[in-house]
Amino acid sequence: MNDDVRNIVLGLIAAGISAAFGWLARTYLWRRGLRRKQAFFGMPGNSECLLVVNRDAGGDGEPDRSLQWRFWDSAALPDDLVPYTRLAIAKIQSAELHSETGWPA
């Protein structure tokens, strides 16, 4: 084997080894960051999602969201339902695929 071929082969081997170490280090750091986030939010180690709920819901006139968790019949919605939610449910029931509601033009 001449010196040029040997240097090319050794260079390829060194590049492969360094790429493998880089991949292992990146994977370790990613998993470490994930574990730290899970520990911060009090999640178990095998969990994949997080549900964030506002603790002070109702400070801006909305009803407190933590009063009840239940399914409502669309014909018997509660009286204190937020108006834009009531409008969205009505649009869905009328099979309207797109609507623009919000700030006046």
mmCIF file with all atom_site columns, C-alpha atoms in Angstrom:
data_model
loop_
_atom_site.group_PDB
_atom_site.id
_atom_site.type_symbol
_atom_site.label_atom_id
_atom_site.label_alt_id
_atom_site.label_comp_id
_atom_site.label_asym_id
_atom_site.label_entity_id
_atom_site.label_seq_id
_atom_site.pdbx_PDB_ins_code
_atom_site.Cartn_x
_atom_site.Cartn_y
_atom_site.Cartn_z
_atom_site.occupancy
_atom_site.B_iso_or_equiv
_atom_site.pdbx_formal_charge
_atom_site.auth_seq_id
_atom_site.auth_comp_id
_atom_site.auth_asym_id
_atom_site.auth_atom_id
_atom_site.pdbx_PDB_model_num
ATOM 1   C CA . MET A 1 1   ? 0.000   0.000  0.000  1.00 0.00 ? 1   MET A CA 1
ATOM 2   C CA . ASN A 1 2   ? 1.565   3.315  -0.900 1.00 0.00 ? 2   ASN A CA 1
ATOM 3   C CA . ASP A 1 3   ? 1.685   6.298  1.485  1.00 0.00 ? 3   ASP A CA 1
ATOM 4   C CA . ASP A 1 4   ? -1.064  8.326  -0.234 1.00 0.00 ? 4   ASP A CA 1
ATOM 5   C CA . VAL A 1 5   ? -3.649  5.552  -0.004 1.00 0.00 ? 5   VAL A CA 1
ATOM 6   C CA . ARG A 1 6   ? -2.686  4.864  3.611  1.00 0.00 ? 6   ARG A CA 1
ATOM 7   C CA . ASN A 1 7   ? -3.100  8.562  4.508  1.00 0.00 ? 7   ASN A CA 1
ATOM 8   C CA . ILE A 1 8   ? -6.519  8.685  2.820  1.00 0.00 ? 8   ILE A CA 1
ATOM 9   C CA . VAL A 1 9   ? -7.696  5.574  4.667  1.00 0.00 ? 9   VAL A CA 1
ATOM 10  C CA . LEU A 1 10  ? -6.394  6.874  8.004  1.00 0.00 ? 10  LEU A CA 1
ATOM 11  C CA . GLY A 1 11  ? -8.073  10.235 7.355  1.00 0.00 ? 11  GLY A CA 1
ATOM 12  C CA . LEU A 1 12  ? -11.402 8.550  6.635  1.00 0.00 ? 12  LEU A CA 1
ATOM 13  C CA . ILE A 1 13  ? -11.113 6.440  9.774  1.00 0.00 ? 13  ILE A CA 1
ATOM 14  C CA . ALA A 1 14  ? -10.277 9.513  11.885 1.00 0.00 ? 14  ALA A CA 1
ATOM 15  C CA . ALA A 1 15  ? -13.208 11.445 10.373 1.00 0.00 ? 15  ALA A CA 1
ATOM 16  C CA . GLY A 1 16  ? -15.576 8.550  11.132 1.00 0.00 ? 16  GLY A CA 1
ATOM 17  C CA . ILE A 1 17  ? -14.379 8.296  14.721 1.00 0.00 ? 17  ILE A CA 1
ATOM 18  C CA . SER A 1 18  ? -14.678 12.041 15.311 1.00 0.00 ? 18  SER A CA 1
ATOM 19  C CA . ALA A 1 19  ? -18.169 12.100 13.721 1.00 0.00 ? 19  ALA A CA 1
ATOM 20  C CA . ALA A 1 20  ? -19.261 9.259  16.009 1.00 0.00 ? 20  ALA A CA 1
ATOM 21  C CA . PHE A 1 21  ? -17.956 11.087 19.094 1.00 0.00 ? 21  PHE A CA 1
ATOM 22  C CA . GLY A 1 22  ? -19.684 14.291 17.970 1.00 0.00 ? 22  GLY A CA 1
ATOM 23  C CA . TRP A 1 23  ? -22.970 12.456 17.494 1.00 0.00 ? 23  TRP A CA 1
ATOM 24  C CA . LEU A 1 24  ? -22.676 10.794 20.905 1.00 0.00 ? 24  LEU A CA 1
ATOM 25  C CA . ALA A 1 25  ? -21.906 14.120 22.603 1.00 0.00 ? 25  ALA A CA 1
ATOM 26  C CA . ARG A 1 26  ? -24.825 15.874 20.875 1.00 0.00 ? 26  ARG A CA 1
ATOM 27  C CA . THR A 1 27  ? -27.219 13.064 21.830 1.00 0.00 ? 27  THR A CA 1
ATOM 28  C CA . TYR A 1 28  ? -26.010 13.120 25.426 1.00 0.00 ? 28  TYR A CA 1
ATOM 29  C CA . LEU A 1 29  ? -26.475 16.887 25.703 1.00 0.00 ? 29  LEU A CA 1
ATOM 30  C CA . TRP A 1 30  ? -29.946 16.733 24.098 1.00 0.00 ? 30  TRP A CA 1
ATOM 31  C CA . ARG A 1 31  ? -31.094 14.010 26.498 1.00 0.00 ? 31  ARG A CA 1
ATOM 32  C CA . ARG A 1 32  ? -29.585 15.876 29.452 1.00 0.00 ? 32  ARG A CA 1
ATOM 33  C CA . GLY A 1 33  ? -31.510 19.015 28.488 1.00 0.00 ? 33  GLY A CA 1
ATOM 34  C CA . LEU A 1 34  ? -34.713 17.010 28.117 1.00 0.00 ? 34  LEU A CA 1
ATOM 35  C CA . ARG A 1 35  ? -34.263 15.403 31.543 1.00 0.00 ? 35  ARG A CA 1
ATOM 36  C CA . ARG A 1 36  ? -33.631 18.818 33.114 1.00 0.00 ? 36  ARG A CA 1
ATOM 37  C CA . LYS A 1 37  ? -36.817 20.260 31.560 1.00 0.00 ? 37  LYS A CA 1
ATOM 38  C CA . GLN A 1 38  ? -38.839 17.261 32.713 1.00 0.00 ? 38  GLN A CA 1
ATOM 39  C CA . ALA A 1 39  ? -37.468 17.608 36.238 1.00 0.00 ? 39  ALA A CA 1
ATOM 40  C CA . PHE A 1 40  ? -38.178 21.356 36.279 1.00 0.00 ? 40  PHE A CA 1
ATOM 41  C CA . PHE A 1 41  ? -41.832 20.843 35.334 1.00 0.00 ? 41  PHE A CA 1
ATOM 42  C CA . GLY A 1 42  ? -42.210 17.817 37.634 1.00 0.00 ? 42  GLY A CA 1
ATOM 43  C CA . MET A 1 43  ? -42.844 15.416 34.773 1.00 0.00 ? 43  MET A CA 1
ATOM 44  C CA . PRO A 1 44  ? -41.951 11.716 34.889 1.00 0.00 ? 44  PRO A CA 1
ATOM 45  C CA . GLY A 1 45  ? -38.919 10.658 32.895 1.00 0.00 ? 45  GLY A CA 1
ATOM 46  C CA . ASN A 1 46  ? -40.838 8.939  30.105 1.00 0.00 ? 46  ASN A CA 1
ATOM 47  C CA . SER A 1 47  ? -43.389 11.711 29.464 1.00 0.00 ? 47  SER A CA 1
ATOM 48  C CA . GLU A 1 48  ? -43.497 13.519 26.137 1.00 0.00 ? 48  GLU A CA 1
ATOM 49  C CA . CYS A 1 49  ? -45.977 16.368 26.552 1.00 0.00 ? 49  CYS A CA 1
ATOM 50  C CA . LEU A 1 50  ? -46.891 19.170 28.899 1.00 0.00 ? 50  LEU A CA 1
ATOM 51  C CA . LEU A 1 51  ? -50.230 20.846 29.551 1.00 0.00 ? 51  LEU A CA 1
ATOM 52  C CA . VAL A 1 52  ? -49.932 24.438 30.704 1.00 0.00 ? 52  VAL A CA 1
ATOM 53  C CA . VAL A 1 53  ? -52.950 25.926 32.482 1.00 0.00 ? 53  VAL A CA 1
ATOM 54  C CA . ASN A 1 54  ? -53.205 29.476 33.781 1.00 0.00 ? 54  ASN A CA 1
ATOM 55  C CA . ARG A 1 55  ? -53.649 29.579 37.550 1.00 0.00 ? 55  ARG A CA 1
ATOM 56  C CA . ASP A 1 56  ? -55.417 32.960 37.518 1.00 0.00 ? 56  ASP A CA 1
ATOM 57  C CA . ALA A 1 57  ? -58.047 32.446 34.856 1.00 0.00 ? 57  ALA A CA 1
ATOM 58  C CA . GLY A 1 58  ? -60.851 34.897 35.320 1.00 0.00 ? 58  GLY A CA 1
ATOM 59  C CA . GLY A 1 59  ? -58.893 38.050 36.007 1.00 0.00 ? 59  GLY A CA 1
ATOM 60  C CA . ASP A 1 60  ? -60.168 39.652 32.795 1.00 0.00 ? 60  ASP A CA 1
ATOM 61  C CA . GLY A 1 61  ? -63.880 38.951 33.079 1.00 0.00 ? 61  GLY A CA 1
ATOM 62  C CA . GLU A 1 62  ? -63.811 35.349 31.878 1.00 0.00 ? 62  GLU A CA 1
ATOM 63  C CA . PRO A 1 63  ? -65.401 32.729 34.096 1.00 0.00 ? 63  PRO A CA 1
ATOM 64  C CA . ASP A 1 64  ? -62.982 30.689 36.137 1.00 0.00 ? 64  ASP A CA 1
ATOM 65  C CA . ARG A 1 65  ? -61.988 27.740 33.962 1.00 0.00 ? 65  ARG A CA 1
ATOM 66  C CA . SER A 1 66  ? -61.354 25.491 36.928 1.00 0.00 ? 66  SER A CA 1
ATOM 67  C CA . LEU A 1 67  ? -64.952 25.544 38.181 1.00 0.00 ? 67  LEU A CA 1
ATOM 68  C CA . GLN A 1 68  ? -65.995 22.503 36.167 1.00 0.00 ? 68  GLN A CA 1
ATOM 69  C CA . TRP A 1 69  ? -64.471 20.071 33.729 1.00 0.00 ? 69  TRP A CA 1
ATOM 70  C CA . ARG A 1 70  ? -67.203 18.311 31.814 1.00 0.00 ? 70  ARG A CA 1
ATOM 71  C CA . PHE A 1 71  ? -68.696 17.800 28.388 1.00 0.00 ? 71  PHE A CA 1
ATOM 72  C CA . TRP A 1 72  ? -71.697 19.969 27.559 1.00 0.00 ? 72  TRP A CA 1
ATOM 73  C CA . ASP A 1 73  ? -74.483 19.278 25.114 1.00 0.00 ? 73  ASP A CA 1
ATOM 74  C CA . SER A 1 74  ? -74.258 21.918 22.392 1.00 0.00 ? 74  SER A CA 1
ATOM 75  C CA . ALA A 1 75  ? -77.926 22.797 22.917 1.00 0.00 ? 75  ALA A CA 1
ATOM 76  C CA . ALA A 1 76  ? -77.459 23.376 26.657 1.00 0.00 ? 76  ALA A CA 1
ATOM 77  C CA . LEU A 1 77  ? -74.276 25.419 26.947 1.00 0.00 ? 77  LEU A CA 1
ATOM 78  C CA . PRO A 1 78  ? -73.694 27.263 30.227 1.00 0.00 ? 78  PRO A CA 1
ATOM 79  C CA . ASP A 1 79  ? -74.840 30.882 30.545 1.00 0.00 ? 79  ASP A CA 1
ATOM 80  C CA . ASP A 1 80  ? -71.414 32.230 31.519 1.00 0.00 ? 80  ASP A CA 1
ATOM 81  C CA . LEU A 1 81  ? -69.743 30.963 28.327 1.00 0.00 ? 81  LEU A CA 1
ATOM 82  C CA . VAL A 1 82  ? -67.337 33.455 26.758 1.00 0.00 ? 82  VAL A CA 1
ATOM 83  C CA . PRO A 1 83  ? -69.049 35.122 23.753 1.00 0.00 ? 83  PRO A CA 1
ATOM 84  C CA . TYR A 1 84  ? -66.362 34.263 21.188 1.00 0.00 ? 84  TYR A CA 1
ATOM 85  C CA . THR A 1 85  ? -66.505 30.615 22.229 1.00 0.00 ? 85  THR A CA 1
ATOM 86  C CA . ARG A 1 86  ? -70.281 30.568 21.843 1.00 0.00 ? 86  ARG A CA 1
ATOM 87  C CA . LEU A 1 87  ? -69.880 32.153 18.371 1.00 0.00 ? 87  LEU A CA 1
ATOM 88  C CA . ALA A 1 88  ? -67.233 29.594 17.361 1.00 0.00 ? 88  ALA A CA 1
ATOM 89  C CA . ILE A 1 89  ? -69.498 26.709 18.395 1.00 0.00 ? 89  ILE A CA 1
ATOM 90  C CA . ALA A 1 90  ? -72.373 28.214 16.393 1.00 0.00 ? 90  ALA A CA 1
ATOM 91  C CA . LYS A 1 91  ? -70.133 28.543 13.302 1.00 0.00 ? 91  LYS A CA 1
ATOM 92  C CA . ILE A 1 92  ? -69.010 24.930 13.638 1.00 0.00 ? 92  ILE A CA 1
ATOM 93  C CA . GLN A 1 93  ? -72.614 23.722 13.964 1.00 0.00 ? 93  GLN A CA 1
ATOM 94  C CA . SER A 1 94  ? -73.619 25.626 10.821 1.00 0.00 ? 94  SER A CA 1
ATOM 95  C CA . ALA A 1 95  ? -70.728 23.933 8.937  1.00 0.00 ? 95  ALA A CA 1
ATOM 96  C CA . GLU A 1 96  ? -69.113 27.287 8.167  1.00 0.00 ? 96  GLU A CA 1
ATOM 97  C CA . LEU A 1 97  ? -65.529 26.423 7.337  1.00 0.00 ? 97  LEU A CA 1
ATOM 98  C CA . HIS A 1 98  ? -64.142 29.950 7.615  1.00 0.00 ? 98  HIS A CA 1
ATOM 99  C CA . SER A 1 99  ? -65.224 33.029 9.513  1.00 0.00 ? 99  SER A CA 1
ATOM 100 C CA . GLU A 1 100 ? -63.573 36.285 10.451 1.00 0.00 ? 100 GLU A CA 1
ATOM 101 C CA . THR A 1 101 ? -64.481 37.584 13.861 1.00 0.00 ? 101 THR A CA 1
ATOM 102 C CA . GLY A 1 102 ? -62.534 39.975 15.968 1.00 0.00 ? 102 GLY A CA 1
ATOM 103 C CA . TRP A 1 103 ? -61.387 43.559 15.909 1.00 0.00 ? 103 TRP A CA 1
ATOM 104 C CA . PRO A 1 104 ? -63.528 46.057 13.990 1.00 0.00 ? 104 PRO A CA 1
ATOM 105 C CA . ALA A 1 105 ? -62.063 47.301 10.726 1.00 0.00 ? 105 ALA A CA 1
#
